[in-house]
Coordinates of C-alpha atoms in Angstrom, one line a residue:
X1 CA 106.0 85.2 113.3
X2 CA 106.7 83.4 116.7
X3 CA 109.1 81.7 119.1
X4 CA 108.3 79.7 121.8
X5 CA 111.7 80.2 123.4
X6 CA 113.4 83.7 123.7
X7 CA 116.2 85.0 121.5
X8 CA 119.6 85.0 122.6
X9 CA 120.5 88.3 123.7
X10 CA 123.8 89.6 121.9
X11 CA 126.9 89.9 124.5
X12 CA 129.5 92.3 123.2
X13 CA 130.4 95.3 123.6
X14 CA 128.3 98.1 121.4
X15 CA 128.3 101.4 120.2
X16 CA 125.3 102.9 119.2
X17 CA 126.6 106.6 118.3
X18 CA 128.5 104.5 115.2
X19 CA 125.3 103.0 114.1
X20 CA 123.3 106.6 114.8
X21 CA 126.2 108.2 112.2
X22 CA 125.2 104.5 109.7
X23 CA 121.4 105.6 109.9
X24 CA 121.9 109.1 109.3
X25 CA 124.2 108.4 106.4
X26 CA 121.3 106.3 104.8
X27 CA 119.3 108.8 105.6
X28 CA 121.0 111.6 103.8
X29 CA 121.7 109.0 100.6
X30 CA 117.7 108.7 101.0
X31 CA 117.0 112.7 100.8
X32 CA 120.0 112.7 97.7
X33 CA 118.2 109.9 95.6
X34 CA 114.7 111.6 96.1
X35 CA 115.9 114.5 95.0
X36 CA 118.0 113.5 91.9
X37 CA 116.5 110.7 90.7
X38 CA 112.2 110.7 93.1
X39 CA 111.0 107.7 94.8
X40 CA 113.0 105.0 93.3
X41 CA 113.6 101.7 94.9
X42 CA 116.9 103.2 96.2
X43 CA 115.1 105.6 97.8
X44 CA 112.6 103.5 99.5
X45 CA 115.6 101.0 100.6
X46 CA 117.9 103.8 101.8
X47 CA 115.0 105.0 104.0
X48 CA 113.4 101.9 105.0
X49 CA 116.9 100.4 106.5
X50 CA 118.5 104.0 107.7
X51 CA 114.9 105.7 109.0
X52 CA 112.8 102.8 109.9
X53 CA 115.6 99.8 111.1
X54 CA 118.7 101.3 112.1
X55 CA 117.5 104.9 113.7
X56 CA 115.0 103.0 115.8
X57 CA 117.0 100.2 117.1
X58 CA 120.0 103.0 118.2
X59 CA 116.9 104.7 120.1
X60 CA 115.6 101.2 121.6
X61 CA 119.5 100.4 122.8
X62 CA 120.1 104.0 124.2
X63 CA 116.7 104.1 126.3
X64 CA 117.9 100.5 127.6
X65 CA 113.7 99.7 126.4
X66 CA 115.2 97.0 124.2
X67 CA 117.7 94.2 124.2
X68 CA 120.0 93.9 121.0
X69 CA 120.1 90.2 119.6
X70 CA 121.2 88.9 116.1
X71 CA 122.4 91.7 114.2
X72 CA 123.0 94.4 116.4
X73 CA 120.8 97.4 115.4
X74 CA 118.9 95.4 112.9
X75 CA 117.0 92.8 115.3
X76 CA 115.6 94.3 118.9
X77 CA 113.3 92.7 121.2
X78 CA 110.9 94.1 123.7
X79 CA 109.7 92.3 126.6
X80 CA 107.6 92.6 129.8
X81 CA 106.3 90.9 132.8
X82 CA 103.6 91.8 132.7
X83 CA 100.1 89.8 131.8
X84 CA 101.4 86.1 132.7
X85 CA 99.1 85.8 135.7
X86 CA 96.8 86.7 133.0
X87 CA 97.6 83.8 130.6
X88 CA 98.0 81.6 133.4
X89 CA 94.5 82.0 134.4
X90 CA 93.2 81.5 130.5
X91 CA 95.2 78.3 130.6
X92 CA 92.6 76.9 133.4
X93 CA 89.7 77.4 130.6
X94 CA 91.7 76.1 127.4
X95 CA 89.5 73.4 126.2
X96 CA 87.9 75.2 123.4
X97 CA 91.3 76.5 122.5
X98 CA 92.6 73.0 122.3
X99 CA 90.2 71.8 120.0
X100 CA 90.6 75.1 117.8
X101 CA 93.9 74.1 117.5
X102 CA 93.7 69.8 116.6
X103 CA 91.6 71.6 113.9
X104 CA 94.7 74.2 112.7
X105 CA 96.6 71.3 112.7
X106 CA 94.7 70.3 110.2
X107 CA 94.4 72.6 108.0
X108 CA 98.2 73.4 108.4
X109 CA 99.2 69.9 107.6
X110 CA 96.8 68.7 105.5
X111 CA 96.6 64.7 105.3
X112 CA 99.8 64.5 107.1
X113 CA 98.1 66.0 109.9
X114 CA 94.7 64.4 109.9
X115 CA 97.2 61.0 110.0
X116 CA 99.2 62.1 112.1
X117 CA 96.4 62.9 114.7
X118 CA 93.5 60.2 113.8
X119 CA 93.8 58.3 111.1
X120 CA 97.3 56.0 111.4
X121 CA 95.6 54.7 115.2
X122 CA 93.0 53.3 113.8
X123 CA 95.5 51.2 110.7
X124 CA 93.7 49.3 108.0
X125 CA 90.4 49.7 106.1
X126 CA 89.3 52.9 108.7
X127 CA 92.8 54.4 107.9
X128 CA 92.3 54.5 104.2
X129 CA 88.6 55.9 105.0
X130 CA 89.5 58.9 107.3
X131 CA 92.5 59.9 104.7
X132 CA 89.8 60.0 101.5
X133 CA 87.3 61.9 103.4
X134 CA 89.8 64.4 104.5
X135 CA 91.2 64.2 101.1
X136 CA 87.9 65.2 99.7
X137 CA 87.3 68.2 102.3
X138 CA 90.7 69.5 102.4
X139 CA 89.9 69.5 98.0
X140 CA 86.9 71.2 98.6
X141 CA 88.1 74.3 100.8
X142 CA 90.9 74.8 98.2
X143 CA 88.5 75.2 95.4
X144 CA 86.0 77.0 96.8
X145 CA 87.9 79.1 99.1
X146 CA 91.6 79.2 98.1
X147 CA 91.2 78.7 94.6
X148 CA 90.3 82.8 94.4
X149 CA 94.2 83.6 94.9
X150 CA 94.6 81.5 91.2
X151 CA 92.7 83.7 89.5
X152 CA 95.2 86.0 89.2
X153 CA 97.0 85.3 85.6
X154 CA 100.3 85.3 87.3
X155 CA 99.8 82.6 89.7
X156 CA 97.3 80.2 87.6
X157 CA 99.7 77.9 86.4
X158 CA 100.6 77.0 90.0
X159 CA 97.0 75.8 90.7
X160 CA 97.0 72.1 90.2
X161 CA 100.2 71.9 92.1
X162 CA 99.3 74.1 94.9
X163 CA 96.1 72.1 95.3
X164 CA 98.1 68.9 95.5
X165 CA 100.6 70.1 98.0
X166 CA 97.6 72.1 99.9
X167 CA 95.7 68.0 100.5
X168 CA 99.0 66.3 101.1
X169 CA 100.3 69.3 103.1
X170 CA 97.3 71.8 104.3
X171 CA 98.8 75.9 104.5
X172 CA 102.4 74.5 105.5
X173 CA 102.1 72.9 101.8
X174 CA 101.2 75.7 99.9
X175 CA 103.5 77.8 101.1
X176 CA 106.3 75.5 99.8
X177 CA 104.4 75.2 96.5
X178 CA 103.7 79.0 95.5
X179 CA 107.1 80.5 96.6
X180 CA 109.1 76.9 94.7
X181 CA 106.5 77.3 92.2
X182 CA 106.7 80.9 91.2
X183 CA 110.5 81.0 91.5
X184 CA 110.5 78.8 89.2
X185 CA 108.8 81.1 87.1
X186 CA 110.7 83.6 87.8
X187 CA 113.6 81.9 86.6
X188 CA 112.0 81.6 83.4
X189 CA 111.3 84.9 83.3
X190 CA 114.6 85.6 84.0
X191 CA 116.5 84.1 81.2
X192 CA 114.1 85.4 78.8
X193 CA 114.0 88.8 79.8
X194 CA 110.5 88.9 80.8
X195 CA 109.7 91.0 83.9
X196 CA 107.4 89.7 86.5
X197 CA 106.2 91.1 89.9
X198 CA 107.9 89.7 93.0
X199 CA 106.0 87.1 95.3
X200 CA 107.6 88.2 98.1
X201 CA 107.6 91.3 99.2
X202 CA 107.9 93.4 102.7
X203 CA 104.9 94.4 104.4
X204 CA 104.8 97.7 106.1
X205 CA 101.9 99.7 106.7
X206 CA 102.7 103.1 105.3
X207 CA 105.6 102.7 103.1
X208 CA 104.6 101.5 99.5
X209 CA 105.5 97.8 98.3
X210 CA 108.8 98.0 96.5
X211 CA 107.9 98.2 92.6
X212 CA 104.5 98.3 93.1
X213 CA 103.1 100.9 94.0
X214 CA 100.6 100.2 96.4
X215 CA 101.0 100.8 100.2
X216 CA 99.0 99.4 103.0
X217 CA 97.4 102.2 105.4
X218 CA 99.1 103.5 108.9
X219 CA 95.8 102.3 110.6
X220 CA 97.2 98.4 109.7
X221 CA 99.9 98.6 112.9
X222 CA 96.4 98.4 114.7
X223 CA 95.4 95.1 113.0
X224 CA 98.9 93.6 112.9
X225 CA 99.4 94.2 116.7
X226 CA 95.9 92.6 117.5
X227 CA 97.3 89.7 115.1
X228 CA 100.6 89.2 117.2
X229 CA 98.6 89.6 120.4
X230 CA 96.3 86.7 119.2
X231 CA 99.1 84.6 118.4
X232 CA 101.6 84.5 121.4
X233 CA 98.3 84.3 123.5
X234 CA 97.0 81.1 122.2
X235 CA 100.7 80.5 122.6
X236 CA 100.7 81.3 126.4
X237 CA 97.4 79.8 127.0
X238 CA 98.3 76.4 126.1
X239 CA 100.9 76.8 127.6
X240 CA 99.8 77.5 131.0
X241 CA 97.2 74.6 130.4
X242 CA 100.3 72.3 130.3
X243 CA 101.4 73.7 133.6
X244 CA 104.3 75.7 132.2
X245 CA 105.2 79.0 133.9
X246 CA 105.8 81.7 131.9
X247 CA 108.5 84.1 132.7
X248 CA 108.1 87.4 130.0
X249 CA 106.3 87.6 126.7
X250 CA 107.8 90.5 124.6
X251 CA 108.2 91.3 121.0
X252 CA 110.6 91.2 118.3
X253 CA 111.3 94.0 116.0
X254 CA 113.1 95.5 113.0
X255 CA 113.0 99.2 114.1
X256 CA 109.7 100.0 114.1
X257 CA 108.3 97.0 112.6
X258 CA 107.1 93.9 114.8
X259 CA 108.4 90.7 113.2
X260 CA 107.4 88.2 115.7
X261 CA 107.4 87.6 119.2
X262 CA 108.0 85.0 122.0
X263 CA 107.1 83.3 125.6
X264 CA 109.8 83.0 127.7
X265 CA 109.9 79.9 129.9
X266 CA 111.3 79.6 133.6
X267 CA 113.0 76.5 132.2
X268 CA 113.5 74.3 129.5
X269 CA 110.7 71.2 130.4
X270 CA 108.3 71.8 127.6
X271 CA 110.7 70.3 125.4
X272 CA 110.2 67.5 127.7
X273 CA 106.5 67.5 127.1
X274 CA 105.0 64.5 125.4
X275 CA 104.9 65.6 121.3
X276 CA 101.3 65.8 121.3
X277 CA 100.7 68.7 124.2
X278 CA 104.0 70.0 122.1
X279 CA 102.2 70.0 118.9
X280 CA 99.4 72.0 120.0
X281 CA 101.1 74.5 121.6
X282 CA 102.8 74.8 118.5
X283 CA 99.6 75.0 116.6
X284 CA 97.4 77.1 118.7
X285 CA 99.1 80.7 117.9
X286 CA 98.4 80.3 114.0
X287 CA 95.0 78.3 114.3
X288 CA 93.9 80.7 116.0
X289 CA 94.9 83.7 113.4
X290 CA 93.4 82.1 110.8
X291 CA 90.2 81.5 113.0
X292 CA 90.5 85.1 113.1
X293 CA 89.8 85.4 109.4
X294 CA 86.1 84.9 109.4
X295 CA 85.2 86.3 112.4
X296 CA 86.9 89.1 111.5
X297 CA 84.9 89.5 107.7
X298 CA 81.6 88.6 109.7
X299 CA 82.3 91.5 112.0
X300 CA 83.2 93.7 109.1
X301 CA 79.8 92.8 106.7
X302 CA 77.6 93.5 110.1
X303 CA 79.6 97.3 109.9
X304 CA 78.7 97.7 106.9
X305 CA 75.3 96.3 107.1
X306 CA 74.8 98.8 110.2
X307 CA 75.7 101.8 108.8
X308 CA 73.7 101.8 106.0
X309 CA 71.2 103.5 107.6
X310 CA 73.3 106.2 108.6
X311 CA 74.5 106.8 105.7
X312 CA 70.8 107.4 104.2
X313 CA 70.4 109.8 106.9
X314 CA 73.4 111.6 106.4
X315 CA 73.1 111.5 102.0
X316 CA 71.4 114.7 101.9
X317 CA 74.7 116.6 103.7
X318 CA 77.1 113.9 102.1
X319 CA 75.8 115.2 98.6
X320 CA 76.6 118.8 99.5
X321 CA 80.2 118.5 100.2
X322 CA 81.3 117.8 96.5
X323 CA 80.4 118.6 93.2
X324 CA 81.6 116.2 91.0
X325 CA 85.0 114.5 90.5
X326 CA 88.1 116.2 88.9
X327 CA 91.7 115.1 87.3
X328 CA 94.2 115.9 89.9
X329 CA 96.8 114.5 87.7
X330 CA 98.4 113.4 84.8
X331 CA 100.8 111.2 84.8
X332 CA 103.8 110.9 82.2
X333 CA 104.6 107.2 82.6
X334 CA 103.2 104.0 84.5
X335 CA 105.9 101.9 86.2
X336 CA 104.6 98.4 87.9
X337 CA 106.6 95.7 89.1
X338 CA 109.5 97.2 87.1
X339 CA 107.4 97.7 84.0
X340 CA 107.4 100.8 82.3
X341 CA 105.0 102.4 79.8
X342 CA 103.9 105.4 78.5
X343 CA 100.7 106.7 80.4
X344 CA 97.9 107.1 77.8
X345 CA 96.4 109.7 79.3
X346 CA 99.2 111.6 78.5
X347 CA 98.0 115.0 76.2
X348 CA 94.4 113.3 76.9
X349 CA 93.6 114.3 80.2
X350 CA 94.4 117.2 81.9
X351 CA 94.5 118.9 85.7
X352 CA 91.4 120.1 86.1
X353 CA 89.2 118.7 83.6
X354 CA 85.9 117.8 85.6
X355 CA 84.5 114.1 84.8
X356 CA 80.8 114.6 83.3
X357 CA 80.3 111.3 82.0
X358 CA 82.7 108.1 81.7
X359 CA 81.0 105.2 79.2
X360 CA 77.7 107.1 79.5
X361 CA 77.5 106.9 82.8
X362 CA 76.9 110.1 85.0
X363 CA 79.6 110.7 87.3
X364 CA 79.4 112.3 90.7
X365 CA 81.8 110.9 93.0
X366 CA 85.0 108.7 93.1
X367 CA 82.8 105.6 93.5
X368 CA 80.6 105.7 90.7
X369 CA 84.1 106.4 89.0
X370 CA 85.6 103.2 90.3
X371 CA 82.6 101.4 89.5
X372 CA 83.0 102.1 85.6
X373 CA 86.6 102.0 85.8
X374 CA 86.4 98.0 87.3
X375 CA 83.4 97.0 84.8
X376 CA 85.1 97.9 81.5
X377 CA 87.8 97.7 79.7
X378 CA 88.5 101.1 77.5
X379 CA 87.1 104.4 78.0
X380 CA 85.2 107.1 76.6
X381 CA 85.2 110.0 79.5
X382 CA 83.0 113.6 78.8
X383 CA 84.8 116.1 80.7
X384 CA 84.3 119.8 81.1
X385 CA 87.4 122.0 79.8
X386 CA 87.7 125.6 80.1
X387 CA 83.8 125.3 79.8
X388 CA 83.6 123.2 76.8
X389 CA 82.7 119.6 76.7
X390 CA 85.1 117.3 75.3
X391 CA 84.8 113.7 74.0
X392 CA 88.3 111.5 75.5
X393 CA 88.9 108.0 74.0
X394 CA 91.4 106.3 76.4
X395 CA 92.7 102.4 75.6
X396 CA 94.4 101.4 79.3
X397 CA 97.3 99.9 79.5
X398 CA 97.1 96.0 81.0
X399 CA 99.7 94.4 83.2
X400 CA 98.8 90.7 82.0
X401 CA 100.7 88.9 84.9
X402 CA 98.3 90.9 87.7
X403 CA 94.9 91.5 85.5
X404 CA 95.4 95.0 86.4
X405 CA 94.5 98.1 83.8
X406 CA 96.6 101.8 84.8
X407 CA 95.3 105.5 82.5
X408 CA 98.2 107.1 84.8
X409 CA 95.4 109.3 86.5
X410 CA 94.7 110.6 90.0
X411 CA 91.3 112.1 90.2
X412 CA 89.8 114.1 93.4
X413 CA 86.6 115.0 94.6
X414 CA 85.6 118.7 94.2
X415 CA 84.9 120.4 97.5
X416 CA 81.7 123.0 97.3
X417 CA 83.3 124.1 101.1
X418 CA 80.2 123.1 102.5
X419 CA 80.8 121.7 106.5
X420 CA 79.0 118.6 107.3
X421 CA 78.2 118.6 111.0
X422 CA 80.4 117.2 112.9
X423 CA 78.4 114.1 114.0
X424 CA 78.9 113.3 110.5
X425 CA 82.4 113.6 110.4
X426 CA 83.3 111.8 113.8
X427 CA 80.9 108.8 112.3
X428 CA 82.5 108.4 109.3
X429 CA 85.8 108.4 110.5
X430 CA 85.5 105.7 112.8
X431 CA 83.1 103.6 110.6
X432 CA 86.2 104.2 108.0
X433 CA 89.2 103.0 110.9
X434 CA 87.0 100.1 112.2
X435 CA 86.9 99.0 108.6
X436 CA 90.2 98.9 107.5
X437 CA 91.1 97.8 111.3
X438 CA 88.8 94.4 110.6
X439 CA 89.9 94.4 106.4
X440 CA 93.5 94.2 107.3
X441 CA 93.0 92.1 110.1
X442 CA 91.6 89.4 108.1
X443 CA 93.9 89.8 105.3
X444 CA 97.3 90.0 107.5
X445 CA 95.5 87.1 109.7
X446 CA 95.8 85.3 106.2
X447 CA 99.1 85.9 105.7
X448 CA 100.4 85.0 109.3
X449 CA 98.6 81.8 110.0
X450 CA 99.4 80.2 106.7
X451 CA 103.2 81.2 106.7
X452 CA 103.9 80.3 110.2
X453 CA 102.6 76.7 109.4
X454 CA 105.2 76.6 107.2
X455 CA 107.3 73.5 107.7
X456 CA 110.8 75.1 108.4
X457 CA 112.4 76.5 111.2
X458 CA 112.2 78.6 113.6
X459 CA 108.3 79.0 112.1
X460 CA 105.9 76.8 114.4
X461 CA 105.3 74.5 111.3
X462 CA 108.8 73.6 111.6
X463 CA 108.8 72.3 114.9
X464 CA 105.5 70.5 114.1
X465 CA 107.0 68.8 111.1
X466 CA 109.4 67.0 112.7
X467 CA 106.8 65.4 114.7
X468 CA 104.2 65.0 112.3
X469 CA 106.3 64.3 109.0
X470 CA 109.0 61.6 111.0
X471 CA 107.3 58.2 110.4
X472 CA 107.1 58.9 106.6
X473 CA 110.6 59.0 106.2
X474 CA 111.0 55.2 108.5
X475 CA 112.3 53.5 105.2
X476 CA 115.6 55.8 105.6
X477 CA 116.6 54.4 108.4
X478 CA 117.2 57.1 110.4
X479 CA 117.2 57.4 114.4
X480 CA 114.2 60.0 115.9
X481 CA 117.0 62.4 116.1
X482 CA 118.9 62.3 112.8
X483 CA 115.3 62.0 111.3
X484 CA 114.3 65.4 112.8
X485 CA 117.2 66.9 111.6
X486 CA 117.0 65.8 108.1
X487 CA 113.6 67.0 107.9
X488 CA 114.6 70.4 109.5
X489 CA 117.3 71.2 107.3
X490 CA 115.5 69.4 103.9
X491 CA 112.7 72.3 104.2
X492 CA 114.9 75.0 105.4
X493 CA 117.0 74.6 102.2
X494 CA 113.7 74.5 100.5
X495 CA 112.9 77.7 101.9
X496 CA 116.1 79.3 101.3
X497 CA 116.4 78.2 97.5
X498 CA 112.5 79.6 97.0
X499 CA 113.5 83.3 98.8
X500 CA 116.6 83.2 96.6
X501 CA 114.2 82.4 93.1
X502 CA 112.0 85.4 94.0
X503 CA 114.5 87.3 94.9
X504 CA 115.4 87.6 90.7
X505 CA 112.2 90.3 89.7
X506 CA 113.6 92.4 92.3
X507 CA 117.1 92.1 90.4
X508 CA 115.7 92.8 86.9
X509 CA 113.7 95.3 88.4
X510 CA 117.0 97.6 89.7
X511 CA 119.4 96.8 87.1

């Protein structure tokens, strides 16, 4: 997610009228595929990378707003002056920061951290101590906390090994051990012709996750940009408590979508800095997004909590604007994570049939619906056709891997027409944004913190591991240099070989 130093800008010559002609071309294969073949994952590739990457990056190069670097038209960055007398002032008051960040560290590195920091000083009996309490509390937050992402069938045989590597390791860890772990899975899968969903997969508010069918709303950009502004602050901050002066901050995109961003230094003397002011520099952009995480849940209960009373006062008008829920369609087949199975609400349901009762249960809007729908497993739904009732026994199909039942059914409110007033309207709207502003922030907050303490490069966990993870590797007998470099690449190639396992269900899944 971040850099402390800037990308290198790219030097040659470019032309972004060929690359406008590249996008347009993907572009036009996009429109092609939809129409031959409908949203396939061609489709959603040809219009991610031609629409959203390429088209963007020509406008970014044209308007001279961006500076090219890696692959031309692929990788821009954005950056700006502005607000680093800002973050030098915060850098005066970064005490509390500090300590928010000895605490990420942590947390990122597990019992290599809590060494690292406290316990290898003090040597001996006290040593031993410190590393078996934090073994015990870094065990106890995994189980009671973590242990919810192991429910999930498909990733419950990684739990005993994620837990390990989570104590030894803390996020940085875990990382490792679910994307090795479920590669290794997939490789299974693989050569037995099973068909899993991927563990890896692009993030982009708006456009559905490849092969699965579920996309992430527009109103996320709002949450991801307060995620990134989070992180390169605590950056800057600590920063400018070290005395560094900043030059630019700016982000880094592909097309459209933020991928990171960076401080620029006026020079190169924080490398110079001793490794502990290094370390939590390094630390404070994702301890701070995962601090995020429960303020942001707390902020979203007290939303909820504080508009229940307006929603009793506006029930009465609420209940007059629908009349009941209704299919709004049938679908022939269910595809998930490459899966493909005949809908069996096919010749069961049909448009229009109004929902009277689903397991006995009176129906009169989509959340009583859901309700049923996530408290049992078949159904029996009483629904009103061409005025007659009619009795509909449906068994759901069940994705195993994901614990996840599909009818292949979309089902809509009815309107009455009746016009709430518009108090009502403007309320619910932005009770409904500043809930999925604070949902998505603590769930992308998640995402961020624990992947960038990651221990490879150029993530901030991989600068940190060289520090923290050097004296374990004494017995090889390698200089503080060589030793930094070993560890660098050993966890890069770790990383790589893990993207290149999960890569495999997104194979099977277009050939």
């Amino acid at each position: 997610m971040t850099r402390i130093k800037k990308p290198k800008e790219v030097k040659r010559e470019l032309h972004p009228w060929k690359a406008l002609i590249v996008a347009l071309a993907f572009l036009f294969w996009a429109i092609f595929e939809l129409q031959t073949q409908g949203e396939t994952l061609w489709y959603w590739f040809m219009l991610v990378v031609g629409g959203i990457i390429i088209l963007p990056n020509v406008f970014w190069i044209w308007s001279k707003l961006g500076t090219p670097f890696g692959p031309p038209y692929f990788f821009s960055m954005l950056k700006t002056k502005h607000f680093v007398n800002f973050i030098d002032n915060l850098g005066k008051k970064a005490k509390t920061l500090e300590k928010i960040s000895i605490g990420g560290l942590f947390l990122g590195f597990g019992l290599a951290g809590i060494d690292y920091w406290t316990a290898r000083e003090k040597g001996g009996i006290k040593r031993i101590i410190i590393l078996i309490i934090g073994a015990i509390g870094l065990g106890l937050i995994f189980w009671y906390l973590l242990g919810i992402l192991f429910s999930v069938p498909a990733l419950a045989p990684l739990f005993w090994i994620s837990l390990i590597a989570f104590v030894l390791l803390g996020f940085g860890g875990l990382t490792i051990a679910i994307l090795l772990g479920y590669g290794a899975l997939a490789v299974v899968a693989f050569f037995s012709a099973e068909q899993i969903c991927p563990s890896i997969a692009p993030v982009i508010p708006g456009v559905p996750i490849p092969g699965m069918g579920i996309t992430i709303p527009l109103i996320a950009w709002v949450s991801l940009g307060l995620i990134m502004i989070i992180h390169e602050l605590s950056h800057g901050v600590m920063l400018a408590k070290y005395k560094e002066k900043l030059k630019s901050v700016g982000i880094i995109l592909i097309g459209i979508v933020p991928m990171g961003a960076f401080v620029e230094q006026k020079d190169e003397s924080f490398m110079k800095k001793p490794e502990r002011k290094q370390i939590l520099v390094l630390s404070a952009g994702p301890s701070s997004n995962l601090l995020t995480i429960p303020i942001a849940l707390g902020l979203f209960a007290l939303l909820m909590f504080s508009v229940g009373p307006i929603q009793e006062a506006f029930a009465d008008d609420a209940a007059l604007m629908y009349d009941g829920v209704q299919v709004s369609q049938v679908q022939d087949e269910i595809s998930f994570c490459g899966i493909t199975k005949e809908a069996p609400a096919k010749g069961q349901l049909f448009e229009g049939d109004k929902i009277i009762l689903l397991n006995g249960v009176d129906i009169n809007s989509i959340g009583s619906l859901n309700k049923v729908f996530t408290d049992t497993s078949d159904y029996n739904f009483v629904v009103l056709r061409n005025g007659t009732q009619v009795d509909v026994n449906i068994e759901p199909v069940f994705f195993e891997g994901l614990n996840l039942k599909r009818i292949g059914v979309g089902f809509t409110p009815i309107e009455t027409g009746y016009v709430p007033p518009v108090e009502m309207i403007w309320t619910s709207m932005i009770v409904n944004a500043l809930a999925n502003i604070l949902f998505y922030l603590a769930f992308l907050s998640f995402a961020v913190g624990m992947f960038n303490f990651m221990p490879s490069d150029p993530l901030d966990g991989g600068r940190i591991a060289k520090f923290v993870l050097l004296p374990y590797i004494g017995f090889m007998g390698f200089n503080r240099e060589d030793g930094q470099k070993f560890i660098g690449r050993l966890f890069a190639w770790l990383f790589l070989i893990s993207l290149l396992l999960n890569v495999l269900p997104y194979l099977t899944m277009l050939f």
